[in-house]
Structures are given as C-alpha cells and as structure tokens.
GROMACS .gro file of C-alpha atoms in nm:
model
  332
    1MET     CA    1 -12.095 -15.303  10.717
    2GLY     CA    2 -12.009 -14.968  10.575
    3LEU     CA    3 -11.701 -15.108  10.401
    4CYS     CA    4 -11.882 -15.396  10.253
    5ARG     CA    5 -12.159 -15.156  10.114
    6ASP     CA    6 -11.881 -14.935   9.973
    7ARG     CA    7 -11.739 -15.263   9.801
    8ARG     CA    8 -12.050 -15.374   9.662
    9ALA     CA    9 -12.097 -15.035   9.525
   10GLN     CA   10 -11.768 -15.022   9.368
   11SER     CA   11 -11.841 -15.379   9.202
   12SER     CA   12 -12.164 -15.270   9.059
   13LEU     CA   13 -12.012 -14.936   8.915
   14ARG     CA   14 -11.719 -15.149   8.753
   15ARG     CA   15 -12.003 -15.391   8.598
   16SER     CA   16 -12.171 -15.084   8.458
   17LEU     CA   17 -11.859 -14.959   8.293
   18PRO     CA   18 -11.761 -15.025   7.938
   19GLN     CA   19 -11.462 -15.242   7.858
   20SER     CA   20 -11.340 -15.022   7.551
   21GLY     CA   21 -11.084 -14.864   7.772
   22ARG     CA   22 -10.845 -15.161   7.766
   23SER     CA   23 -10.503 -15.059   7.595
   24GLN     CA   24 -10.420 -15.178   7.238
   25PHE     CA   25 -10.125 -15.367   7.378
   26ASP     CA   26 -10.360 -15.580   7.593
   27ALA     CA   27 -10.575 -15.650   7.285
   28THR     CA   28 -10.275 -15.744   7.081
   29PHE     CA   29 -10.046 -15.936   7.315
   30GLY     CA   30 -10.281 -16.112   7.533
   31GLY     CA   31 -10.621 -15.988   7.602
   32SER     CA   32 -10.811 -16.037   7.916
   33GLY     CA   33 -10.810 -16.416   7.922
   34ARG     CA   34 -11.207 -16.426   7.901
   35ALA     CA   35 -11.367 -16.542   7.599
   36ASP     CA   36 -11.659 -16.367   7.433
   37ALA     CA   37 -11.991 -16.562   7.402
   38ASN     CA   38 -11.966 -16.500   7.011
   39GLN     CA   39 -11.602 -16.642   6.981
   40VAL     CA   40 -11.543 -16.969   6.801
   41ALA     CA   41 -11.406 -17.289   6.972
   42ARG     CA   42 -11.035 -17.247   7.039
   43SER     CA   43 -10.779 -17.501   6.976
   44HIS     CA   44 -10.624 -17.734   7.226
   45HIS     CA   45 -10.318 -17.537   7.199
   46HIS     CA   46 -10.508 -17.218   7.301
   47TRP     CA   47 -10.673 -17.378   7.614
   48SER     CA   48 -10.377 -17.551   7.737
   49ALA     CA   49 -10.207 -17.220   7.722
   50ILE     CA   50 -10.475 -17.061   7.915
   51LYS     CA   51 -10.473 -17.319   8.179
   52GLN     CA   52 -10.112 -17.275   8.225
   53ARG     CA   53 -10.155 -16.893   8.296
   54PRO     CA   54  -9.960 -16.786   7.983
   55ARG     CA   55  -9.702 -16.542   8.035
   56LEU     CA   56  -9.697 -16.261   7.770
   57PHE     CA   57  -9.332 -16.189   7.839
   58GLN     CA   58  -9.058 -16.463   7.794
   59PHE     CA   59  -8.722 -16.361   7.895
   60GLN     CA   60  -8.365 -16.473   7.733
   61ARG     CA   61  -8.059 -16.524   7.926
   62SER     CA   62  -8.002 -16.134   7.889
   63ARG     CA   63  -8.350 -16.066   8.081
   64ARG     CA   64  -8.480 -15.876   7.796
   65ALA     CA   65  -8.849 -15.962   7.703
   66VAL     CA   66  -8.961 -16.148   7.421
   67LYS     CA   67  -9.346 -16.067   7.359
   68ILE     CA   68  -9.522 -16.390   7.232
   69HIS     CA   69  -9.892 -16.398   7.196
   70PRO     CA   70 -10.067 -16.707   7.371
   71THR     CA   71 -10.223 -16.828   7.074
   72ALA     CA   72  -9.904 -16.802   6.861
   73ILE     CA   73  -9.740 -17.153   6.828
   74VAL     CA   74  -9.352 -17.163   6.852
   75ASP     CA   75  -9.152 -17.466   6.795
   76PRO     CA   76  -8.916 -17.525   7.088
   77LYS     CA   77  -8.645 -17.564   6.857
   78ALA     CA   78  -8.686 -17.198   6.709
   79LYS     CA   79  -8.424 -16.957   6.801
   80ILE     CA   80  -8.580 -16.636   6.892
   81GLY     CA   81  -8.367 -16.321   6.964
   82THR     CA   82  -8.422 -16.067   7.222
   83ASP     CA   83  -8.680 -15.763   7.205
   84VAL     CA   84  -8.899 -15.989   6.945
   85ALA     CA   85  -9.279 -15.966   6.931
   86ILE     CA   86  -9.480 -16.241   6.793
   87GLY     CA   87  -9.847 -16.160   6.714
   88PRO     CA   88 -10.183 -16.355   6.741
   89TYR     CA   89 -10.211 -16.709   6.564
   90THR     CA   90  -9.856 -16.693   6.429
   91VAL     CA   91  -9.683 -17.033   6.363
   92ILE     CA   92  -9.308 -17.049   6.375
   93GLY     CA   93  -9.151 -17.373   6.288
   94GLY     CA   94  -8.831 -17.555   6.389
   95ASN     CA   95  -8.496 -17.462   6.273
   96VAL     CA   96  -8.609 -17.101   6.246
   97VAL     CA   97  -8.403 -16.810   6.345
   98ILE     CA   98  -8.546 -16.465   6.435
   99GLY     CA   99  -8.316 -16.192   6.513
  100GLU     CA  100  -8.330 -15.930   6.783
  101ARG     CA  101  -8.586 -15.647   6.770
  102SER     CA  102  -8.782 -15.814   6.491
  103THR     CA  103  -9.175 -15.789   6.496
  104ILE     CA  104  -9.379 -16.070   6.365
  105GLU     CA  105  -9.730 -15.966   6.329
  106SER     CA  106 -10.050 -16.188   6.351
  107HIS     CA  107 -10.147 -16.483   6.138
  108VAL     CA  108  -9.772 -16.527   5.993
  109VAL     CA  109  -9.632 -16.859   5.900
  110VAL     CA  110  -9.252 -16.908   5.916
  111GLU     CA  111  -9.170 -17.254   5.793
  112PRO     CA  112  -8.867 -17.450   5.892
  113GLY     CA  113  -8.520 -17.343   5.757
  114VAL     CA  114  -8.606 -16.972   5.756
  115THR     CA  115  -8.350 -16.722   5.885
  116ILE     CA  116  -8.477 -16.342   5.970
  117GLY     CA  117  -8.199 -16.107   6.091
  118ALA     CA  118  -8.246 -15.805   6.320
  119ALA     CA  119  -8.520 -15.530   6.329
  120ASN     CA  120  -8.730 -15.687   6.058
  121LEU     CA  121  -9.104 -15.615   6.038
  122ILE     CA  122  -9.311 -15.918   5.905
  123GLY     CA  123  -9.668 -15.819   5.817
  124HIS     CA  124 -10.006 -15.986   5.895
  125GLY     CA  125 -10.052 -16.306   5.706
  126ALA     CA  126  -9.728 -16.329   5.539
  127ILE     CA  127  -9.581 -16.694   5.457
  128LEU     CA  128  -9.216 -16.717   5.462
  129GLY     CA  129  -9.021 -17.052   5.368
  130SER     CA  130  -9.309 -17.239   5.212
  131ALA     CA  131  -9.231 -17.522   4.947
  132PRO     CA  132  -9.137 -17.369   4.596
  133GLN     CA  133  -9.379 -17.406   4.307
  134ASP     CA  134  -9.162 -17.636   4.090
  135LEU     CA  135  -9.268 -17.959   3.975
  136SER     CA  136  -8.942 -18.105   4.025
  137PHE     CA  137  -8.948 -18.021   4.386
  138SER     CA  138  -8.932 -18.305   4.643
  139PRO     CA  139  -9.051 -18.221   5.013
  140GLU     CA  140  -8.756 -18.425   5.156
  141ARG     CA  141  -8.512 -18.187   5.043
  142LYS     CA  142  -8.330 -17.942   5.275
  143THR     CA  143  -8.378 -17.579   5.129
  144TYR     CA  144  -8.375 -17.253   5.296
  145VAL     CA  145  -8.475 -16.876   5.314
  146ALA     CA  146  -8.215 -16.612   5.449
  147ILE     CA  147  -8.341 -16.259   5.527
  148GLY     CA  148  -8.116 -15.993   5.628
  149ASN     CA  149  -8.166 -15.691   5.838
  150GLU     CA  150  -8.416 -15.402   5.871
  151ASN     CA  151  -8.650 -15.524   5.596
  152VAL     CA  152  -9.009 -15.436   5.601
  153ILE     CA  153  -9.215 -15.740   5.445
  154ARG     CA  154  -9.594 -15.633   5.452
  155GLU     CA  155  -9.913 -15.813   5.440
  156HIS     CA  156  -9.959 -16.148   5.275
  157CYS     CA  157  -9.622 -16.143   5.112
  158THR     CA  158  -9.516 -16.492   5.026
  159ILE     CA  159  -9.131 -16.600   4.994
  160HIS     CA  160  -9.064 -16.933   4.888
  161ARG     CA  161  -8.744 -17.151   4.998
  162GLY     CA  162  -8.495 -17.288   4.752
  163SER     CA  163  -8.572 -17.580   4.497
  164ALA     CA  164  -8.251 -17.758   4.460
  165GLU     CA  165  -8.104 -17.949   4.766
  166GLY     CA  166  -7.930 -17.694   5.004
  167SER     CA  167  -8.011 -17.404   4.788
  168VAL     CA  168  -8.144 -17.061   4.933
  169THR     CA  169  -8.386 -16.785   4.857
  170LYS     CA  170  -8.193 -16.481   4.960
  171ILE     CA  171  -8.325 -16.120   5.069
  172GLY     CA  172  -8.071 -15.860   5.162
  173ASP     CA  173  -8.102 -15.578   5.404
  174ASN     CA  174  -8.315 -15.248   5.408
  175ASN     CA  175  -8.555 -15.371   5.148
  176PHE     CA  176  -8.937 -15.299   5.138
  177LEU     CA  177  -9.184 -15.565   5.021
  178MET     CA  178  -9.525 -15.419   4.992
  179ALA     CA  179  -9.855 -15.621   5.050
  180GLY     CA  180  -9.901 -15.917   4.827
  181ALA     CA  181  -9.551 -15.939   4.661
  182HIS     CA  182  -9.443 -16.295   4.569
  183VAL     CA  183  -9.080 -16.389   4.588
  184GLY     CA  184  -9.017 -16.716   4.415
  185HIS     CA  185  -8.767 -16.988   4.487
  186ASN     CA  186  -8.408 -16.926   4.476
  187CYS     CA  187  -8.452 -16.531   4.415
  188GLU     CA  188  -8.183 -16.306   4.520
  189ILE     CA  189  -8.282 -15.965   4.619
  190GLY     CA  190  -8.013 -15.711   4.707
  191ASN     CA  191  -8.024 -15.421   4.937
  192ASN     CA  192  -8.243 -15.119   4.948
  193VAL     CA  193  -8.483 -15.261   4.684
  194ILE     CA  194  -8.850 -15.168   4.674
  195ILE     CA  195  -9.102 -15.420   4.565
  196ALA     CA  196  -9.456 -15.249   4.515
  197ASN     CA  197  -9.784 -15.433   4.566
  198ASN     CA  198  -9.878 -15.759   4.417
  199CYS     CA  199  -9.532 -15.800   4.218
  200LEU     CA  200  -9.457 -16.149   4.101
  201LEU     CA  201  -9.103 -16.265   4.073
  202GLY     CA  202  -9.062 -16.622   3.911
  203GLY     CA  203  -8.789 -16.833   4.026
  204HIS     CA  204  -8.426 -16.756   4.012
  205VAL     CA  205  -8.478 -16.379   3.972
  206ARG     CA  206  -8.216 -16.157   4.076
  207ILE     CA  207  -8.265 -15.785   4.172
  208GLY     CA  208  -7.993 -15.538   4.202
  209ASP     CA  209  -7.940 -15.289   4.500
  210GLY     CA  210  -8.165 -14.994   4.500
  211ALA     CA  211  -8.415 -15.118   4.216
  212PHE     CA  212  -8.769 -15.015   4.224
  213LEU     CA  213  -9.026 -15.261   4.096
  214GLY     CA  214  -9.364 -15.101   4.029
  215GLY     CA  215  -9.688 -15.237   4.142
  216ALA     CA  216  -9.826 -15.550   3.982
  217CYS     CA  217  -9.528 -15.623   3.776
  218VAL     CA  218  -9.444 -15.969   3.661
  219PHE     CA  219  -9.100 -16.097   3.621
  220HIS     CA  220  -9.005 -16.437   3.434
  221GLN     CA  221  -8.797 -16.682   3.600
  222HIS     CA  222  -8.417 -16.656   3.552
  223MET     CA  223  -8.407 -16.294   3.453
  224CYS     CA  224  -8.203 -16.033   3.617
  225VAL     CA  225  -8.272 -15.647   3.707
  226GLY     CA  226  -7.990 -15.422   3.754
  227GLN     CA  227  -7.892 -15.180   4.020
  228LEU     CA  228  -8.126 -14.857   4.031
  229ALA     CA  229  -8.340 -14.980   3.741
  230ILE     CA  230  -8.689 -14.875   3.792
  231THR     CA  231  -9.003 -15.051   3.639
  232GLN     CA  232  -9.349 -14.917   3.544
  233GLY     CA  233  -9.644 -15.061   3.729
  234ALA     CA  234  -9.836 -15.355   3.569
  235SER     CA  235  -9.547 -15.431   3.325
  236ALA     CA  236  -9.433 -15.771   3.234
  237PHE     CA  237  -9.069 -15.870   3.161
  238SER     CA  238  -8.882 -16.197   3.050
  239LYS     CA  239  -8.565 -16.021   2.929
  240ASP     CA  240  -8.296 -15.880   3.140
  241ILE     CA  241  -8.324 -15.508   3.262
  242PRO     CA  242  -7.976 -15.321   3.266
  243PRO     CA  243  -7.879 -15.112   3.560
  244PHE     CA  244  -7.972 -14.771   3.591
  245VAL     CA  245  -8.252 -14.770   3.322
  246ILE     CA  246  -8.620 -14.710   3.320
  247ALA     CA  247  -8.831 -15.005   3.195
  248ALA     CA  248  -9.213 -15.031   3.125
  249GLU     CA  249  -9.469 -15.210   2.907
  250ARG     CA  250  -9.381 -15.546   2.786
  251ASN     CA  251  -8.985 -15.571   2.775
  252TYR     CA  252  -8.912 -15.216   2.679
  253ILE     CA  253  -8.661 -14.968   2.788
  254PHE     CA  254  -8.753 -14.598   2.791
  255GLY     CA  255  -8.425 -14.414   2.910
  256LEU     CA  256  -8.196 -14.373   3.209
  257ASN     CA  257  -8.325 -14.342   3.558
  258VAL     CA  258  -8.198 -13.985   3.585
  259VAL     CA  259  -8.345 -13.905   3.913
  260GLY     CA  260  -8.227 -14.217   4.074
  261LEU     CA  261  -7.862 -14.162   3.960
  262ARG     CA  262  -7.873 -13.827   4.123
  263ARG     CA  263  -8.028 -13.934   4.439
  264ALA     CA  264  -7.777 -14.223   4.471
  265GLY     CA  265  -7.496 -13.973   4.465
  266PHE     CA  266  -7.333 -14.055   4.151
  267SER     CA  267  -7.105 -13.802   4.023
  268ALA     CA  268  -7.136 -13.587   3.704
  269LYS     CA  269  -6.859 -13.799   3.550
  270ASP     CA  270  -7.012 -14.133   3.639
  271ARG     CA  271  -7.357 -13.993   3.494
  272ASP     CA  272  -7.190 -13.889   3.154
  273GLU     CA  273  -7.027 -14.210   3.124
  274ILE     CA  274  -7.346 -14.414   3.186
  275LYS     CA  275  -7.509 -14.207   2.955
  276ALA     CA  276  -7.224 -14.276   2.688
  277THR     CA  277  -7.249 -14.648   2.746
  278PHE     CA  278  -7.626 -14.624   2.686
  279LYS     CA  279  -7.613 -14.478   2.372
  280LEU     CA  280  -7.334 -14.704   2.253
  281ILE     CA  281  -7.561 -14.998   2.335
  282TYR     CA  282  -7.892 -14.870   2.255
  283MET     CA  283  -7.855 -14.580   2.009
  284SER     CA  284  -7.572 -14.658   1.781
  285ASP     CA  285  -7.563 -14.854   1.436
  286LEU     CA  286  -7.379 -15.135   1.618
  287ASN     CA  287  -7.512 -15.472   1.709
  288ILE     CA  288  -7.469 -15.569   2.083
  289ALA     CA  289  -7.146 -15.780   2.014
  290GLN     CA  290  -7.011 -15.491   1.821
  291ALA     CA  291  -7.090 -15.238   2.066
  292LEU     CA  292  -6.948 -15.453   2.355
  293GLU     CA  293  -6.620 -15.481   2.149
  294LYS     CA  294  -6.593 -15.111   2.116
  295ALA     CA  295  -6.661 -15.055   2.468
  296SER     CA  296  -6.407 -15.298   2.600
  297ALA     CA  297  -6.114 -15.052   2.444
  298MET     CA  298  -6.290 -14.733   2.615
  299ASN     CA  299  -6.163 -14.610   2.945
  300PHE     CA  300  -6.477 -14.629   3.139
  301GLY     CA  301  -6.493 -14.607   3.518
  302PRO     CA  302  -6.693 -14.857   3.758
  303ALA     CA  303  -7.033 -14.734   3.705
  304ALA     CA  304  -7.024 -14.737   3.324
  305ARG     CA  305  -6.833 -15.078   3.342
  306GLU     CA  306  -7.115 -15.235   3.551
  307PHE     CA  307  -7.370 -15.129   3.277
  308ILE     CA  308  -7.143 -15.297   2.994
  309ASP     CA  309  -7.074 -15.629   3.205
  310PHE     CA  310  -7.444 -15.680   3.266
  311VAL     CA  311  -7.519 -15.644   2.884
  312ALA     CA  312  -7.230 -15.887   2.815
  313ASN     CA  313  -7.349 -16.140   3.083
  314ALA     CA  314  -7.727 -16.130   3.007
  315LYS     CA  315  -7.911 -16.453   2.987
  316LYS     CA  316  -7.997 -16.616   2.655
  317ARG     CA  317  -8.324 -16.409   2.622
  318GLY     CA  318  -8.083 -16.101   2.599
  319ILE     CA  319  -8.167 -15.758   2.738
  320CYS     CA  320  -8.498 -15.535   2.699
  321PRO     CA  321  -8.479 -15.333   2.381
  322LEU     CA  322  -8.518 -14.968   2.354
  323LYS     CA  323  -8.885 -14.834   2.271
  324ARG     CA  324  -8.894 -14.668   1.946
  325GLY     CA  325  -8.972 -14.310   1.977
  326ALA     CA  326  -8.878 -14.294   2.345
  327ASP     CA  327  -8.721 -13.953   2.457
  328THR     CA  328  -8.375 -14.068   2.585
  329ASP     CA  329  -8.189 -13.729   2.520
  330VAL     CA  330  -8.204 -13.619   2.887
  331ALA     CA  331  -7.925 -13.436   3.060
  332ILE     CA  332  -7.811 -13.628   3.351
   0.00000   0.00000   0.00000
C-alpha cells in the first residue's frame, strides 16, 4: 500500500510539472508523439507514421544514423548518405542524392533530379530543383541540379533545374547563399562565392570563383561575373563584369577589388599586371578591339591574362563600362 501511494504521488507530481524541459533535439526530430489540442489535422502520411511507431534514426549499412523527422516525406528511390539529418515537413523526391553529413532543415522541397554533395546545409523553406521559369520548357524533359560540397544555402532560397534536355544547374563547393537568393535555370556558380540576401540570377548566369554579390542585386540572363568580382547591393547588371573589379549601380565599374586581391594571396607582380590590364582596357584612348590587340603582344602572367581573355570572350552585350569620375588610381 505504501508503494502504491508513493507511485500515485509521483504521478500527480509529474502531471503538475511543465513540459518545457524537453530538449530541442526532441522537439526538432520527433517530439513526444502526442498531439496538442490546438494542432491542425495531420496528413495521412503523418498518422500512418505514428501508427508504425516512427523511428527517428534510420541506419545505413555502415550503422551510422540518418535522422529523419516522422513528418518528412522521403521517396524510397532517394539515396541518402550517412549522418544526414532531414527536418520536419521536408519533401525529398525520387532520383535525389544527398551526400553524407548534410543537414536538410524543415519545410524544404528537393525535387527529383537533384544531387547534393557532402556536408551541405539547406535552410528552412528552400526549394531545390523546381521547374525553370522558361516558357519553352516542357515538363517531360529530364533536367538536373548538381550541388557540390560544404555549401550553405539559407532559408527560402530557390534553385531551378536546367531547361534544355539533359542540362544542369551547377553549384560548386564552399558557397554561401543567403536567405531569399534565387538561382535561375542553367546557372553555373563556381567555388567560394557569396550571394547575399534576395539576389536574383536569371537563366544561364555564370559566377566565377570568389565573387561576392551584394544584397538584392539583379543579374540579367546569360551574363558572366568574373573571379573575385564584387558588386554593390541593390545594383542591376545586364553586361558582363570582368574579374577582380568592383561593380555598382546599373552596369558600372568603379575600380579594382584591391582588398579581395590581397586577401586571395595574389602576388605584388600579379596585382601590378592586373592594374596594367585594367588601365589598358578602361583608361587608355584605345577601343576594346585595339586594347586587346595591344595586350596580345604583351608578356602578362596568368592572372592578367585571365582579365584579358574574359574581355575578349564577353557576350554580345559587352562588359560594364567604367563610371566617369571613379577613383581608380589605387595602389595595389
């Protein structure tokens, strides 16, 4: 009798205690399994999962855990690597590959045909691999998105798959896409690129390694941004932006990215040659064709040659011009 009284007292005490002590992990990857009276009706998938006593940990052959929230919908044909975490209400389609140690947060949609490499973070509400915004696109086409390793793709980013049959939208390694960024179909983003909040990249835009795109910038389809270029926020561009420059406003160049060149470890000789090519293209009395012809006869190293080659291969809209009055006489 004494034991029964003790148990009843303990039960009464438990009922009187608040539930706020539950760990954040429990709240994120499974909760208690008890529905609150104020919760909305769950989907058939949710209740089926509850009846089957959902396991928060699934194991690959290596016996390393994959954490999948019971409300997430993962197609059986998706290939999920080890140590992957998939958050609440996320939808993973078929023919999707997610590399090891990646985290997919809540309410993410990963459409069929998306490959995500290792150690990526996909933020809440991101949508990867949805159909391109292209009037010529046919839903029957097999197109793809390929994302490399160690990228951070924050909340509500959208990345569209390719448009033409078999084409791919490509994201490299170690990139940081801030919340709300949009990457259009067939874009190619290099490595170590930072794309700030609410940037809009039209279809077929190419971004070179180490570029920094300021917040709310808009980039016209088919344009290119060179290596280590930096753009001012709230700017708009329809012409190509050469490597190593600072671009701002509407299609204007303001000088060289001096700080970026130093931080990237370019030698003094390379920086001097880049400055010489910049002056030849932008500050001489020669037109672009004449400047390129003169540059071809000069003994520049690889960095300066990259600048010249970019200008020579610019798209039909050409490169952004130099802003009149810009202070470009900066020692680098």
